[in-house]
Amino acid sequence: MKNRLRVLRAGREWSQAELAGRVGVSRQTINAIETGKYDPSLPLAFSLARVFAATIEEIFDPESPVDEESRIANA
Amino acid sequence: MTTERPDTPSSGIGWSCSDAMTPRDVENLRRFNLASLAWAMMFVAATLAIDGFGVKGLTGWALASATLLLGMTTMGLYMRFLRAADELLRKIHVEALALGFGAAIVFMLFWRLCERLGAPKLDVVDPVLVMIAFWVAGQWIGLRRYRVEASE
């Protein structure tokens, strides 16, 4: 699932660690979401939407799966 | 605001404890590790006492019961760790548990056939060792798969 997490985070000049701390997960989780390796749970998606004052749909796009090549490259 | 930590891999293998775990996970895992150590030491002590020094009767049962109690405590602490864990870490651990459990079952059934073909008989603990080895390997594989790397 494609997402705009990195763009939104960069807009606020937050590091991955800082965003992770704000939503109560590890930096590894934020990195895995940003690189398309991991889709967050619904509670985490809501938490991310809350910290960016956005809707879940504004952050995540279920219609645009990360293309298979980059997924394999990331694996 | 702050950018004190660049979003790049933080170690040679692209993974470090602090990347994969929240402070709560670290604390819960520390408790689990301490309980595991106590359990292992109790098991060794009880085995030595019963096998080596021939302790029997009430003392022997007390040692066996203490080992059981420590084992159950360790199991409870692992459950607590899993329930409270960061969701990606939990996924990694659950997949590792599935790998360990599956490997032990496959190995046990395979060796049953091997025994009928003349292979040495297994000790009851041997499949457990296979389970632990694959559980640990599964964690390593999971942490590698989701290792921190530079975002696109």
Coordinates of C-alpha atoms in Angstrom, one line a residue:
Chain A
M1 CA 0.0 0.0 0.0
K2 CA 1.4 3.3 -1.1
N3 CA 1.6 6.1 1.4
R4 CA 2.7 9.8 1.9
L5 CA 4.2 9.2 5.3
R6 CA 7.7 10.3 4.4
V7 CA 6.4 13.5 2.7
L8 CA 4.2 14.4 5.6
R9 CA 7.0 13.7 8.1
A10 CA 9.5 15.7 6.1
G11 CA 7.1 18.6 6.0
R12 CA 7.2 18.7 9.8
E13 CA 11.0 18.1 9.8
W14 CA 10.5 15.1 12.1
S15 CA 13.0 12.2 12.1
Q16 CA 11.6 8.7 11.9
A17 CA 12.5 8.2 15.6
E18 CA 10.6 11.3 16.6
L19 CA 7.5 10.2 14.7
A20 CA 7.8 6.7 16.1
G21 CA 7.9 8.2 19.6
R22 CA 4.8 10.3 18.9
V23 CA 2.7 7.3 17.9
G24 CA 4.3 4.8 20.3
V25 CA 6.0 2.4 17.9
S26 CA 9.6 1.6 17.0
R27 CA 11.6 3.5 14.3
Q28 CA 11.8 0.2 12.4
T29 CA 8.0 0.2 12.1
I30 CA 7.9 3.7 10.7
N31 CA 10.7 2.8 8.3
A32 CA 9.0 -0.4 7.1
I33 CA 5.7 1.6 6.5
E34 CA 7.5 4.3 4.6
T35 CA 9.4 1.8 2.4
G36 CA 6.2 -0.2 1.7
K37 CA 7.3 -3.3 3.4
Y38 CA 4.7 -3.2 6.1
D39 CA 1.0 -2.1 6.3
P40 CA 0.1 -0.6 9.7
S41 CA -2.8 -1.9 11.8
L42 CA -5.9 0.2 11.9
P43 CA -5.2 1.7 15.4
L44 CA -1.7 2.8 14.2
A45 CA -3.1 4.2 11.0
F46 CA -5.5 6.3 13.1
S47 CA -2.7 7.4 15.3
L48 CA -0.7 8.5 12.3
A49 CA -3.7 10.4 10.9
R50 CA -4.1 12.1 14.2
V51 CA -0.5 13.3 14.5
F52 CA -0.6 14.7 11.0
A53 CA -4.2 16.1 11.4
A54 CA -5.2 14.2 8.3
T55 CA -7.5 11.5 7.3
I56 CA -6.3 7.9 6.8
E57 CA -7.1 8.2 3.1
E58 CA -4.9 11.3 2.8
I59 CA -2.0 9.3 4.1
F60 CA -2.6 5.8 2.7
D61 CA -3.7 4.9 -0.8
P62 CA -4.9 1.3 -1.1
E63 CA -5.4 1.7 -4.9
S64 CA -1.7 2.2 -5.5
P65 CA 0.2 -0.9 -4.3
V66 CA 4.0 -0.5 -4.1
D67 CA 5.2 -2.0 -7.3
E68 CA 6.5 -5.5 -7.1
E69 CA 10.1 -4.7 -8.2
S70 CA 10.7 -2.2 -5.4
R71 CA 9.1 -4.5 -2.9
I72 CA 11.5 -7.3 -3.9
A73 CA 14.4 -4.9 -3.9
N74 CA 13.5 -3.9 -0.4
A75 CA 13.1 -7.5 0.8
Chain B
M1 CA 12.2 20.8 14.8
T2 CA 14.6 17.9 15.4
T3 CA 16.6 15.9 12.9
E4 CA 19.2 14.6 15.3
R5 CA 18.9 11.1 13.9
P6 CA 19.3 10.7 10.2
D7 CA 17.0 8.2 8.6
T8 CA 19.7 5.9 7.5
P9 CA 20.7 2.4 8.7
S10 CA 22.2 2.6 12.1
S11 CA 24.4 -0.4 12.1
G12 CA 26.3 -2.7 9.7
I13 CA 23.4 -5.1 9.3
G14 CA 20.9 -2.3 9.2
W15 CA 19.3 -3.2 12.5
S16 CA 19.8 -2.3 16.1
C17 CA 17.9 -3.0 19.2
S18 CA 16.8 0.6 19.6
D19 CA 15.5 0.7 16.1
A20 CA 13.3 -2.4 16.4
M21 CA 12.0 -1.9 20.0
T22 CA 10.3 0.7 22.0
P23 CA 11.6 1.3 25.6
R24 CA 8.7 -0.7 26.9
D25 CA 9.7 -3.6 24.6
V26 CA 13.3 -3.5 25.9
E27 CA 12.1 -3.6 29.5
N28 CA 9.7 -6.5 28.8
L29 CA 12.3 -8.4 26.9
R30 CA 14.8 -7.8 29.8
R31 CA 12.4 -9.3 32.2
F32 CA 11.8 -12.3 29.9
N33 CA 15.5 -12.9 29.5
L34 CA 16.1 -12.8 33.2
A35 CA 13.3 -15.2 33.8
S36 CA 14.7 -17.5 31.1
L37 CA 18.1 -17.4 32.6
A38 CA 16.7 -18.3 36.1
W39 CA 14.6 -21.1 34.6
A40 CA 17.6 -22.5 32.7
M41 CA 19.7 -22.4 35.9
M42 CA 17.0 -24.0 37.9
F43 CA 16.6 -26.8 35.3
V44 CA 20.4 -27.5 35.4
A45 CA 20.5 -27.4 39.2
A46 CA 17.4 -29.7 39.5
T47 CA 18.9 -32.1 36.9
L48 CA 22.2 -32.2 38.8
A49 CA 20.5 -32.8 42.1
I50 CA 18.2 -35.5 40.9
D51 CA 20.5 -37.3 38.4
G52 CA 23.9 -36.4 39.9
F53 CA 23.3 -36.5 43.7
G54 CA 20.3 -38.8 43.7
V55 CA 17.9 -36.4 45.3
K56 CA 14.5 -38.1 45.6
G57 CA 11.2 -37.8 47.5
L58 CA 9.8 -34.5 48.6
T59 CA 13.0 -32.5 47.8
G60 CA 13.1 -33.9 44.3
W61 CA 9.5 -33.0 43.7
A62 CA 10.1 -29.6 45.1
L63 CA 12.9 -29.0 42.7
A64 CA 10.8 -30.2 39.8
S65 CA 7.9 -28.0 40.9
A66 CA 10.2 -25.0 41.2
T67 CA 11.4 -25.6 37.6
L68 CA 7.8 -25.8 36.4
L69 CA 6.9 -22.6 38.2
L70 CA 9.8 -20.7 36.7
G71 CA 9.0 -22.1 33.3
M72 CA 5.4 -20.9 33.6
T73 CA 6.5 -17.5 34.8
T74 CA 8.8 -17.2 31.8
M75 CA 6.0 -18.2 29.5
G76 CA 3.8 -15.5 31.1
L77 CA 6.4 -12.9 30.7
Y78 CA 6.9 -13.8 27.0
M79 CA 3.1 -13.5 26.5
R80 CA 3.2 -10.1 28.2
F81 CA 6.1 -9.0 26.0
L82 CA 4.2 -10.1 22.8
R83 CA 0.9 -8.5 23.8
A84 CA 2.6 -5.1 24.5
A85 CA 5.1 -5.3 21.7
D86 CA 5.5 -2.8 18.9
E87 CA 3.2 -4.2 16.2
L88 CA 6.0 -5.0 13.6
L89 CA 8.1 -6.6 16.3
R90 CA 5.1 -8.7 17.3
K91 CA 4.6 -9.8 13.7
I92 CA 8.3 -10.8 13.5
H93 CA 8.0 -12.8 16.7
V94 CA 4.7 -14.5 15.7
E95 CA 6.2 -15.5 12.3
A96 CA 9.3 -16.8 14.1
L97 CA 7.1 -18.8 16.5
A98 CA 5.3 -20.3 13.5
L99 CA 8.6 -21.2 11.9
G100 CA 9.9 -22.8 15.1
F101 CA 6.7 -24.7 15.8
G102 CA 6.4 -25.9 12.2
A103 CA 10.0 -27.0 12.0
A104 CA 9.8 -29.0 15.2
I105 CA 6.6 -30.8 14.0
V106 CA 8.1 -31.5 10.5
F107 CA 11.4 -32.7 12.1
M108 CA 9.6 -35.0 14.6
L109 CA 7.5 -36.7 12.0
F110 CA 10.5 -37.0 9.6
W111 CA 12.6 -38.5 12.3
R112 CA 9.9 -41.0 13.2
L113 CA 10.3 -42.4 9.8
C114 CA 14.1 -42.3 10.0
E115 CA 13.9 -44.3 13.3
R116 CA 12.0 -47.0 11.5
L117 CA 14.8 -47.0 8.9
G118 CA 17.5 -47.5 11.5
A119 CA 18.3 -44.0 12.7
P120 CA 19.1 -43.5 16.4
K121 CA 16.1 -42.9 18.7
L122 CA 15.4 -39.2 19.6
D123 CA 15.4 -37.8 23.0
V124 CA 12.2 -35.9 23.8
V125 CA 14.2 -32.7 24.2
D126 CA 15.7 -32.9 20.6
P127 CA 12.6 -31.5 18.8
V128 CA 12.6 -28.7 21.4
L129 CA 16.1 -27.8 20.4
V130 CA 15.0 -27.7 16.7
M131 CA 12.1 -25.5 17.7
I132 CA 14.3 -23.0 19.6
A133 CA 16.9 -22.9 16.8
F134 CA 14.3 -22.1 14.2
W135 CA 12.5 -19.6 16.5
V136 CA 15.8 -17.7 16.8
A137 CA 16.5 -18.0 13.1
G138 CA 13.0 -16.8 12.4
Q139 CA 13.6 -13.7 14.5
W140 CA 16.8 -13.0 12.7
I141 CA 15.2 -13.4 9.3
G142 CA 12.3 -11.1 10.3
L143 CA 14.6 -8.4 11.6
R144 CA 16.6 -8.6 8.4
R145 CA 13.5 -8.4 6.2
Y146 CA 12.3 -5.3 8.0
R147 CA 15.7 -3.7 8.7
V148 CA 15.9 0.0 8.8
E149 CA 17.1 1.5 5.5
A150 CA 17.1 4.8 3.8
S151 CA 13.6 5.8 2.7
E152 CA 13.0 6.4 -1.0

